[in-house]
């Protein structure tokens, strides 16, 4: 792999990370109950809090899979 194509790949990965960061930031500000669905694990006691959003992770994974498949389907046409 030559250097210019490697540079383009790194730039695309960086831009992708920026887009993901902006989306996560906006979802956090939107007021959606992400992390508060039934099935999300939360454990709190004085001085300690643990949260594992299993259901939220599954919902985001399914949504991203559908979006990616639709995008790839349109790109193939």
Tab-separated table of N, CA and C in Angstrom:
chain	number	residue	atom	x	y	z
A	1	UNK	N	0.857	-1.168	0.000
A	1	UNK	CA	0.000	0.000	0.000
A	1	UNK	C	0.904	1.232	0.000
A	2	UNK	N	0.647	2.127	-0.946
A	2	UNK	CA	1.469	3.327	-1.002
A	2	UNK	C	1.001	4.359	0.021
A	3	UNK	N	1.841	5.339	0.283
A	3	UNK	CA	1.597	6.302	1.351
A	3	UNK	C	0.361	7.176	1.113
A	4	UNK	N	0.096	7.680	-0.098
A	4	UNK	CA	-1.096	8.523	-0.287
A	4	UNK	C	-2.404	7.788	0.004
A	5	UNK	N	-2.523	6.524	-0.382
A	5	UNK	CA	-3.767	5.803	-0.100
A	5	UNK	C	-3.883	5.488	1.394
A	6	UNK	N	-2.755	5.221	2.043
A	6	UNK	CA	-2.774	4.993	3.486
A	6	UNK	C	-3.190	6.262	4.214
A	7	UNK	N	-2.735	7.394	3.744
A	7	UNK	CA	-3.104	8.679	4.338
A	7	UNK	C	-4.602	8.928	4.197
A	8	UNK	N	-5.149	8.611	3.033
A	8	UNK	CA	-6.587	8.785	2.810
A	8	UNK	C	-7.391	7.900	3.753
A	9	UNK	N	-6.934	6.677	3.969
A	9	UNK	CA	-7.629	5.763	4.876
A	9	UNK	C	-7.606	6.322	6.297
A	10	UNK	N	-6.459	6.823	6.737
A	10	UNK	CA	-6.367	7.408	8.079
A	10	UNK	C	-7.266	8.629	8.225
A	11	UNK	N	-7.338	9.462	7.190
A	11	UNK	CA	-8.213	10.635	7.232
A	11	UNK	C	-9.666	10.209	7.316
A	12	UNK	N	-10.064	9.202	6.540
A	12	UNK	CA	-11.445	8.714	6.585
A	12	UNK	C	-11.793	8.119	7.940
A	13	UNK	N	-10.859	7.384	8.536
A	13	UNK	CA	-11.099	6.834	9.871
A	13	UNK	C	-11.264	7.962	10.883
A	14	UNK	N	-10.431	8.979	10.786
A	14	UNK	CA	-10.532	10.129	11.683
A	14	UNK	C	-11.863	10.854	11.525
A	15	UNK	N	-12.265	11.090	10.288
A	15	UNK	CA	-13.554	11.745	10.050
A	15	UNK	C	-14.715	10.892	10.558
A	16	UNK	N	-14.598	9.588	10.395
A	16	UNK	CA	-15.634	8.691	10.912
A	16	UNK	C	-15.745	8.781	12.426
A	17	UNK	N	-14.598	8.850	13.100
A	17	UNK	CA	-14.615	8.986	14.557
A	17	UNK	C	-15.218	10.316	14.994
A	18	UNK	N	-14.947	11.373	14.242
A	18	UNK	CA	-15.536	12.672	14.564
A	18	UNK	C	-17.051	12.617	14.406
A	19	UNK	N	-17.523	12.004	13.328
A	19	UNK	CA	-18.968	11.889	13.096
A	19	UNK	C	-19.617	11.078	14.215
A	20	UNK	N	-19.013	9.969	14.593
A	20	UNK	CA	-19.554	9.152	15.680
A	20	UNK	C	-19.583	9.947	16.986
A	21	UNK	N	-18.546	10.703	17.251
A	21	UNK	CA	-18.495	11.525	18.457
A	21	UNK	C	-19.589	12.576	18.479
A	22	UNK	N	-19.825	13.222	17.356
A	22	UNK	CA	-20.885	14.233	17.279
A	22	UNK	C	-22.255	13.593	17.474
A	23	UNK	N	-22.484	12.430	16.859
A	23	UNK	CA	-23.768	11.745	17.009
A	23	UNK	C	-23.994	11.338	18.462
A	24	UNK	N	-22.983	10.803	19.112
A	24	UNK	CA	-23.117	10.413	20.514
A	24	UNK	C	-23.383	11.632	21.384
A	25	UNK	N	-22.697	12.730	21.109
A	25	UNK	CA	-22.911	13.970	21.858
A	25	UNK	C	-24.353	14.459	21.686
A	26	UNK	N	-24.840	14.478	20.447
A	26	UNK	CA	-26.198	14.955	20.184
A	26	UNK	C	-27.257	14.027	20.782
A	27	UNK	N	-27.009	12.724	20.754
A	27	UNK	CA	-27.951	11.790	21.374
A	27	UNK	C	-28.002	11.993	22.880
A	28	UNK	N	-26.880	12.316	23.484
A	28	UNK	CA	-26.854	12.582	24.920
A	28	UNK	C	-27.633	13.831	25.289
A	29	UNK	N	-27.624	14.824	24.413
A	29	UNK	CA	-28.329	16.080	24.656
A	29	UNK	C	-29.803	16.011	24.256
A	30	UNK	N	-30.197	14.973	23.506
A	30	UNK	CA	-31.553	14.918	22.954
A	30	UNK	C	-32.615	14.540	23.983
A	31	UNK	N	-32.233	13.981	25.103
A	31	UNK	CA	-33.210	13.598	26.116
A	31	UNK	C	-33.768	12.200	25.907
A	32	UNK	N	-33.259	11.448	24.931
A	32	UNK	CA	-33.697	10.067	24.745
A	32	UNK	C	-33.259	9.241	25.955
A	33	UNK	N	-34.034	8.227	26.303
A	33	UNK	CA	-33.698	7.454	27.508
A	33	UNK	C	-32.590	6.429	27.282
A	34	UNK	N	-31.558	6.779	26.536
A	34	UNK	CA	-30.472	5.829	26.307
A	34	UNK	C	-29.795	5.489	27.627
A	35	UNK	N	-29.686	4.213	27.901
A	35	UNK	CA	-29.101	3.768	29.157
A	35	UNK	C	-30.119	3.573	30.258
A	36	UNK	N	-31.372	3.876	29.968
A	36	UNK	CA	-32.420	3.736	30.981
A	36	UNK	C	-33.524	2.775	30.560
A	37	UNK	N	-33.258	1.899	29.610
A	37	UNK	CA	-34.250	0.930	29.173
A	37	UNK	C	-34.339	-0.212	30.176
A	38	UNK	N	-35.504	-0.876	30.240
A	38	UNK	CA	-35.582	-2.082	31.072
A	38	UNK	C	-34.579	-3.113	30.544
A	39	UNK	N	-33.831	-3.699	31.395
A	39	UNK	CA	-32.813	-4.655	30.993
A	39	UNK	C	-31.413	-4.083	31.072
A	40	UNK	N	-31.288	-2.765	31.158
A	40	UNK	CA	-29.984	-2.148	31.372
A	40	UNK	C	-29.608	-2.324	32.838
A	41	UNK	N	-28.413	-2.799	33.080
A	41	UNK	CA	-27.990	-3.095	34.442
A	41	UNK	C	-27.413	-1.855	35.116
A	42	UNK	N	-27.904	-1.579	36.327
A	42	UNK	CA	-27.380	-0.462	37.121
A	42	UNK	C	-27.215	-0.935	38.556
A	43	UNK	N	-26.087	-0.617	39.113
A	43	UNK	CA	-25.810	-0.959	40.503
A	43	UNK	C	-25.203	0.272	41.151
A	44	UNK	N	-25.846	0.754	42.200
A	44	UNK	CA	-25.344	1.949	42.888
A	44	UNK	C	-25.286	1.696	44.387
A	45	UNK	N	-24.235	2.191	44.987
A	45	UNK	CA	-24.107	2.217	46.441
A	45	UNK	C	-23.260	3.436	46.778
A	46	UNK	N	-23.195	3.826	47.993
A	46	UNK	CA	-22.425	5.040	48.331
A	46	UNK	C	-20.972	4.940	47.868
A	47	UNK	N	-20.577	5.898	47.065
A	47	UNK	CA	-19.207	5.952	46.587
A	47	UNK	C	-18.909	5.083	45.380
A	48	UNK	N	-19.933	4.393	44.834
A	48	UNK	CA	-19.704	3.494	43.704
A	48	UNK	C	-20.954	3.404	42.853
A	49	UNK	N	-20.780	3.462	41.557
A	49	UNK	CA	-21.893	3.282	40.622
A	49	UNK	C	-21.386	2.490	39.423
A	50	UNK	N	-22.179	1.512	39.005
A	50	UNK	CA	-21.836	0.685	37.852
A	50	UNK	C	-23.042	0.632	36.936
A	51	UNK	N	-22.812	0.847	35.643
A	51	UNK	CA	-23.893	0.802	34.671
A	51	UNK	C	-23.427	0.009	33.464
A	52	UNK	N	-24.245	-0.945	33.030
A	52	UNK	CA	-23.956	-1.726	31.837
A	52	UNK	C	-25.206	-1.752	30.970
A	53	UNK	N	-25.283	-0.881	29.958
A	53	UNK	CA	-26.503	-0.748	29.156
A	53	UNK	C	-26.626	-1.818	28.072
A	54	UNK	N	-26.989	-3.035	28.477
A	54	UNK	CA	-27.095	-4.152	27.536
A	54	UNK	C	-28.156	-3.900	26.475
A	55	UNK	N	-29.371	-3.536	26.879
A	55	UNK	CA	-30.472	-3.359	25.933
A	55	UNK	C	-30.191	-2.165	25.027
A	56	UNK	N	-29.660	-1.102	25.571
A	56	UNK	CA	-29.311	0.065	24.760
A	56	UNK	C	-28.277	-0.321	23.706
A	57	UNK	N	-27.298	-1.121	24.076
A	57	UNK	CA	-26.271	-1.560	23.124
A	57	UNK	C	-26.878	-2.399	22.010
A	58	UNK	N	-27.809	-3.267	22.352
A	58	UNK	CA	-28.467	-4.103	21.343
A	58	UNK	C	-29.287	-3.241	20.393
A	59	UNK	N	-30.037	-2.274	20.931
A	59	UNK	CA	-30.856	-1.398	20.092
A	59	UNK	C	-29.981	-0.592	19.137
A	60	UNK	N	-28.889	-0.026	19.633
A	60	UNK	CA	-27.981	0.750	18.776
A	60	UNK	C	-27.347	-0.148	17.719
A	61	UNK	N	-26.970	-1.357	18.090
A	61	UNK	CA	-26.361	-2.287	17.148
A	61	UNK	C	-27.319	-2.657	16.024
A	62	UNK	N	-28.560	-2.954	16.365
A	62	UNK	CA	-29.558	-3.306	15.353
A	62	UNK	C	-29.814	-2.112	14.426
A	63	UNK	N	-29.958	-0.911	14.996
A	63	UNK	CA	-30.214	0.279	14.189
A	63	UNK	C	-29.057	0.561	13.234
A	64	UNK	N	-27.823	0.469	13.718
A	64	UNK	CA	-26.668	0.718	12.857
A	64	UNK	C	-26.519	-0.352	11.783
A	65	UNK	N	-26.838	-1.591	12.110
A	65	UNK	CA	-26.778	-2.663	11.123
A	65	UNK	C	-27.776	-2.417	9.998
A	66	UNK	N	-28.983	-2.023	10.354
A	66	UNK	CA	-30.008	-1.735	9.345
A	66	UNK	C	-29.579	-0.556	8.480
A	67	UNK	N	-29.105	0.533	9.111
A	67	UNK	CA	-28.671	1.705	8.346
A	67	UNK	C	-27.513	1.380	7.406
A	68	UNK	N	-26.550	0.614	7.885
A	68	UNK	CA	-25.408	0.268	7.053
A	68	UNK	C	-25.830	-0.617	5.884
A	69	UNK	N	-26.703	-1.587	6.133
A	69	UNK	CA	-27.165	-2.453	5.050
A	69	UNK	C	-27.958	-1.679	4.006
A	70	UNK	N	-28.790	-0.750	4.432
A	70	UNK	CA	-29.544	0.074	3.485
A	70	UNK	C	-28.588	0.956	2.670
A	71	UNK	N	-27.600	1.565	3.344
A	71	UNK	CA	-26.634	2.401	2.642
A	71	UNK	C	-25.845	1.580	1.612
A	72	UNK	N	-25.401	0.408	1.998
A	72	UNK	CA	-24.646	-0.439	1.063
A	72	UNK	C	-25.525	-0.914	-0.083
A	73	UNK	N	-26.791	-1.170	0.175
A	73	UNK	CA	-27.716	-1.590	-0.862
A	73	UNK	C	-27.885	-0.482	-1.902
A	74	UNK	N	-28.016	0.782	-1.435
A	74	UNK	CA	-28.151	1.906	-2.350
A	74	UNK	C	-26.862	2.149	-3.133
A	75	UNK	N	-25.722	1.892	-2.514
A	75	UNK	CA	-24.444	2.105	-3.205
A	75	UNK	C	-24.214	1.078	-4.298
A	76	UNK	N	-24.772	-0.125	-4.167
A	76	UNK	CA	-24.611	-1.161	-5.164
A	76	UNK	C	-25.475	-0.921	-6.396
A	77	UNK	N	-26.558	-0.177	-6.235
A	77	UNK	CA	-27.465	0.069	-7.370
A	77	UNK	C	-26.876	1.013	-8.359
